[in-house]
Coordinates of C-alpha atoms in Angstrom, one line a residue:
S1 CA 41.2 -136.8 4.8
D2 CA 42.0 -136.7 1.1
P3 CA 45.0 -134.7 2.0
A4 CA 45.9 -137.7 4.3
Y5 CA 45.1 -140.5 1.6
H6 CA 47.0 -138.7 -0.9
L7 CA 49.5 -138.9 1.3
F8 CA 49.4 -142.2 2.3
V9 CA 50.3 -143.5 -0.7
A10 CA 52.9 -141.3 -2.3
Q11 CA 54.5 -142.9 0.4
Q12 CA 53.6 -146.5 -1.0
V13 CA 54.4 -145.1 -4.3
F14 CA 57.9 -143.9 -3.4
E15 CA 58.7 -146.9 -1.9
A16 CA 57.3 -148.9 -4.7
G17 CA 59.9 -146.9 -6.7
G18 CA 56.9 -145.7 -9.4
P19 CA 53.5 -145.6 -10.7
I20 CA 51.1 -148.8 -8.4
G21 CA 48.4 -151.1 -10.1
Y22 CA 47.3 -152.5 -7.3
E23 CA 47.2 -151.7 -4.1
W24 CA 49.3 -154.7 -0.6
W25 CA 48.8 -151.8 2.2
Q26 CA 44.7 -152.1 2.5
W27 CA 42.0 -155.7 2.3
A28 CA 44.7 -158.1 3.4
P29 CA 46.2 -160.9 2.7
V30 CA 45.0 -160.8 -1.3
G31 CA 45.3 -156.5 -1.9
R32 CA 43.1 -154.9 -3.9
P33 CA 43.8 -152.7 -7.3
H34 CA 44.3 -149.5 -7.6
V35 CA 42.0 -147.1 -9.2
Y36 CA 42.9 -143.7 -8.1
P37 CA 44.7 -141.8 -11.1
P38 CA 48.6 -141.4 -10.1
L39 CA 49.4 -137.7 -11.4
V40 CA 49.1 -136.3 -8.1
H41 CA 50.9 -139.1 -6.2
L42 CA 53.3 -138.9 -8.5
L43 CA 54.8 -134.8 -7.5
I44 CA 54.6 -135.9 -4.1
A45 CA 56.1 -139.1 -4.3
G46 CA 59.0 -136.8 -5.9
L47 CA 59.4 -134.6 -3.7
L48 CA 59.9 -138.0 -1.2
G49 CA 62.5 -137.5 -3.2
I50 CA 64.4 -135.5 -2.9
G51 CA 64.3 -135.6 1.2
C52 CA 60.9 -133.6 1.5
L53 CA 59.4 -135.1 5.5
P54 CA 55.9 -136.3 3.9
T55 CA 54.1 -133.4 6.1
V56 CA 56.4 -130.7 4.7
A57 CA 55.5 -132.6 1.1
I58 CA 51.7 -132.6 1.3
R59 CA 51.8 -128.8 3.0
L60 CA 53.8 -127.3 -0.1
V61 CA 52.2 -129.2 -2.3
T62 CA 48.8 -127.5 -0.8
A63 CA 50.7 -124.0 -1.1
I64 CA 51.5 -124.8 -4.5
V65 CA 47.7 -125.9 -5.2
V66 CA 45.5 -122.8 -4.4
P67 CA 47.2 -120.1 -5.6
A68 CA 47.7 -122.4 -8.7
V69 CA 44.3 -122.3 -9.3
Y70 CA 43.0 -118.8 -8.1
G71 CA 46.0 -117.9 -11.4
T72 CA 45.2 -119.7 -14.0
I73 CA 42.0 -118.5 -13.4
Y74 CA 43.2 -114.4 -14.0
V75 CA 45.3 -115.6 -16.8
V76 CA 42.6 -117.5 -18.4
S77 CA 40.3 -115.4 -18.2
A78 CA 42.7 -112.5 -19.2
R79 CA 43.4 -114.6 -23.0
L80 CA 40.2 -115.1 -23.3
F81 CA 38.3 -112.0 -22.2
G82 CA 40.5 -109.6 -21.7
G83 CA 42.2 -107.3 -17.9
Q84 CA 38.8 -106.8 -16.9
V85 CA 36.6 -109.3 -17.0
A86 CA 39.6 -112.1 -16.0
L87 CA 40.0 -109.0 -12.9
C88 CA 35.6 -110.0 -11.9
A89 CA 36.9 -113.4 -12.1
L90 CA 38.9 -113.9 -10.2
W91 CA 37.7 -111.1 -7.0
L92 CA 34.5 -113.5 -7.4
A93 CA 36.1 -116.8 -7.5
L94 CA 38.0 -114.7 -4.3
V95 CA 34.4 -114.4 -2.8
P96 CA 33.9 -117.6 -1.1
F97 CA 35.7 -119.1 1.9
G98 CA 34.3 -122.6 0.7
F99 CA 36.5 -122.0 -2.4
S100 CA 39.6 -122.0 -1.3
L101 CA 39.3 -124.8 1.0
H102 CA 38.2 -127.9 -1.3
I103 CA 40.3 -126.3 -3.5
A104 CA 43.2 -127.4 -0.3
G105 CA 41.1 -130.2 0.6
T106 CA 41.3 -131.8 -2.9
L107 CA 44.7 -131.9 -4.3
A108 CA 43.6 -133.8 -7.5
S109 CA 40.6 -131.6 -8.7
G110 CA 42.8 -128.2 -8.1
L111 CA 44.8 -129.8 -11.2
A112 CA 42.0 -131.2 -12.3
L113 CA 41.2 -127.8 -12.8
I114 CA 44.0 -125.3 -13.8
E115 CA 43.9 -128.3 -16.6
L116 CA 40.1 -128.3 -17.8
L117 CA 40.7 -124.7 -18.1
W118 CA 44.1 -124.7 -19.7
F119 CA 42.5 -126.8 -22.4
M120 CA 40.0 -124.6 -22.6
V121 CA 42.4 -122.2 -24.6
A122 CA 42.7 -124.9 -26.7
I123 CA 40.1 -125.6 -27.7
V124 CA 39.5 -122.2 -28.4
E125 CA 42.6 -121.4 -30.1
R126 CA 42.6 -124.3 -31.9
R127 CA 45.7 -126.0 -31.0
A128 CA 44.9 -129.5 -30.8
V129 CA 48.5 -130.9 -29.7
A130 CA 47.3 -129.0 -26.7
A131 CA 44.6 -129.8 -26.1
A132 CA 45.2 -134.1 -26.4
C133 CA 48.0 -132.8 -24.1
L134 CA 45.8 -131.6 -21.7
L135 CA 42.4 -134.0 -22.3
A136 CA 45.2 -137.6 -21.7
L137 CA 46.6 -135.8 -18.3
M138 CA 43.1 -135.3 -17.3
C139 CA 42.6 -138.1 -17.2
Y140 CA 45.9 -139.4 -15.1
T141 CA 44.5 -135.9 -13.0
H142 CA 41.1 -136.8 -12.2
L143 CA 38.1 -139.8 -13.1
G144 CA 35.4 -137.1 -13.1
I145 CA 37.3 -133.9 -15.1
P146 CA 37.8 -135.8 -19.0
W147 CA 33.9 -135.6 -18.7
V148 CA 33.1 -132.0 -17.9
A149 CA 36.5 -131.2 -20.1
L150 CA 34.6 -132.8 -23.3
A151 CA 30.5 -132.1 -21.7
S152 CA 32.1 -128.2 -22.1
V153 CA 33.0 -129.2 -25.7
G154 CA 29.7 -130.2 -26.4
G155 CA 27.8 -127.8 -25.5
A156 CA 30.5 -124.4 -26.8
V157 CA 30.0 -126.1 -31.0
L158 CA 25.9 -125.6 -29.6
L159 CA 26.2 -122.5 -28.0
R160 CA 27.9 -121.2 -32.0
A161 CA 31.0 -120.4 -29.1
M162 CA 33.5 -121.8 -31.0
P163 CA 33.4 -124.2 -34.5
A164 CA 33.1 -127.4 -34.7
D165 CA 35.7 -129.1 -37.6
R166 CA 38.8 -132.6 -37.6
R167 CA 41.5 -130.2 -35.8
L168 CA 39.2 -129.6 -33.2
W169 CA 37.9 -133.6 -33.0
G170 CA 41.0 -134.9 -34.0
G171 CA 42.5 -133.6 -30.4
L172 CA 39.9 -135.2 -28.4
G173 CA 40.4 -138.4 -30.6
A174 CA 44.3 -137.9 -29.5
G175 CA 43.3 -137.2 -25.6
M176 CA 41.1 -139.3 -24.8
L177 CA 43.5 -141.9 -27.4
F178 CA 46.0 -141.0 -24.7
G179 CA 43.9 -141.9 -21.5
V180 CA 43.5 -144.9 -22.7
P181 CA 46.0 -146.8 -20.6
W182 CA 44.6 -146.5 -17.4
L183 CA 41.0 -145.9 -18.9
G184 CA 41.5 -149.3 -19.8
H185 CA 43.0 -149.3 -16.4
L186 CA 39.8 -148.8 -14.8
L187 CA 37.3 -151.4 -16.7
R188 CA 39.5 -153.8 -16.0
H189 CA 38.5 -152.7 -11.8
L190 CA 35.2 -151.6 -12.7
S191 CA 34.0 -154.1 -9.8
A192 CA 36.3 -152.3 -6.9
L193 CA 34.4 -148.8 -7.7
H194 CA 31.6 -148.8 -6.1
I195 CA 29.1 -145.0 -4.9
I196 CA 29.0 -144.8 -1.4
R197 CA 27.0 -142.2 1.4
R198 CA 30.3 -139.4 2.7
A199 CA 29.1 -137.7 5.7
E200 CA 29.6 -134.7 3.5
N201 CA 28.5 -131.7 1.1
E202 CA 25.5 -131.6 2.6
L203 CA 25.1 -128.6 3.5
I204 CA 24.0 -125.5 0.9
D205 CA 25.6 -122.3 0.8
L206 CA 24.2 -119.6 -0.5
T207 CA 26.7 -115.8 -1.7
P208 CA 23.2 -114.3 -2.5
A209 CA 26.0 -111.9 -4.0
L210 CA 27.6 -113.7 -6.1
L211 CA 24.3 -116.0 -7.0
L212 CA 22.9 -112.2 -8.0
F213 CA 25.8 -111.5 -10.4
G214 CA 26.5 -115.0 -11.5
L215 CA 22.8 -114.5 -12.4
V216 CA 23.4 -111.2 -14.8
G217 CA 26.3 -113.3 -15.9
V218 CA 24.2 -116.0 -17.5
W219 CA 22.0 -112.7 -19.1
Y220 CA 25.0 -111.0 -20.4
A221 CA 27.0 -114.5 -22.2
W222 CA 23.7 -115.3 -23.5
K223 CA 23.3 -111.7 -25.5
R224 CA 26.9 -111.7 -26.4
Q225 CA 27.5 -114.1 -29.5
G226 CA 31.2 -116.4 -29.8
R227 CA 33.1 -117.3 -26.8
W228 CA 31.3 -115.3 -24.3
R229 CA 29.4 -118.5 -24.3
L230 CA 32.2 -120.6 -23.2
W231 CA 31.4 -119.7 -19.6
L232 CA 27.9 -121.6 -19.7
A233 CA 29.2 -123.7 -21.6
V234 CA 32.1 -124.7 -19.1
W235 CA 29.3 -124.5 -16.8
C236 CA 27.1 -127.0 -18.5
G237 CA 30.0 -129.0 -18.0
L238 CA 31.2 -129.0 -15.0
R239 CA 27.5 -129.5 -13.8
I240 CA 27.1 -133.0 -16.3
G241 CA 30.1 -134.2 -14.4
R242 CA 29.4 -134.2 -11.6
V243 CA 26.0 -136.0 -12.4
V244 CA 28.2 -138.8 -14.2
T245 CA 30.8 -139.2 -11.1
I246 CA 28.4 -138.8 -8.8
G247 CA 31.3 -137.0 -6.7

């Protein structure tokens, strides 16, 4: 249902001529605060603005985001760990069809995953400005991913995958500061956020081969020092972020 929802909101953004903070098309006649991050809706609305049909726009965004996620996995892995590791990472990501299906169905989280991976590159390479911009961008893309990024950096410091210094903390602080306008909007309308049971994500998909490779990878990353433990930090961040956002 996510692509249909994003397309519906993007059409309202297009009609409004820019970002919206209030929904006038639901909960009539008074409407309600709009609390979904705006980036994916602005991208789709931009395609509508240049004349794309609605169904063409959503399909085009999907056709771009899915391969972009896999391309990012390869490029980021190659940059941090070398081409051989990057090829293995790409292959393992392509094996479970459910991963591709999930990205295609949840475009905002796919975009945020791209931003998260490049954020980790910026952190490792001590590029504070790039890290700040990417962290802020995550705030405007998906509600759960900024906390995954912060938890991953904290885990990386604890696991000694990277040193902590003023430049690192300054980049994180600046990124969250840039995200304050949207985060402040969410805090003002916190009562509009509710946890409800969804009739999805209730099946467990077990792939024995991937689990085995994962266990080997955990052991290998733990034995190696430095940025190899970055993978463990990101995995811990994803688990913590999932608990924080509860879906």
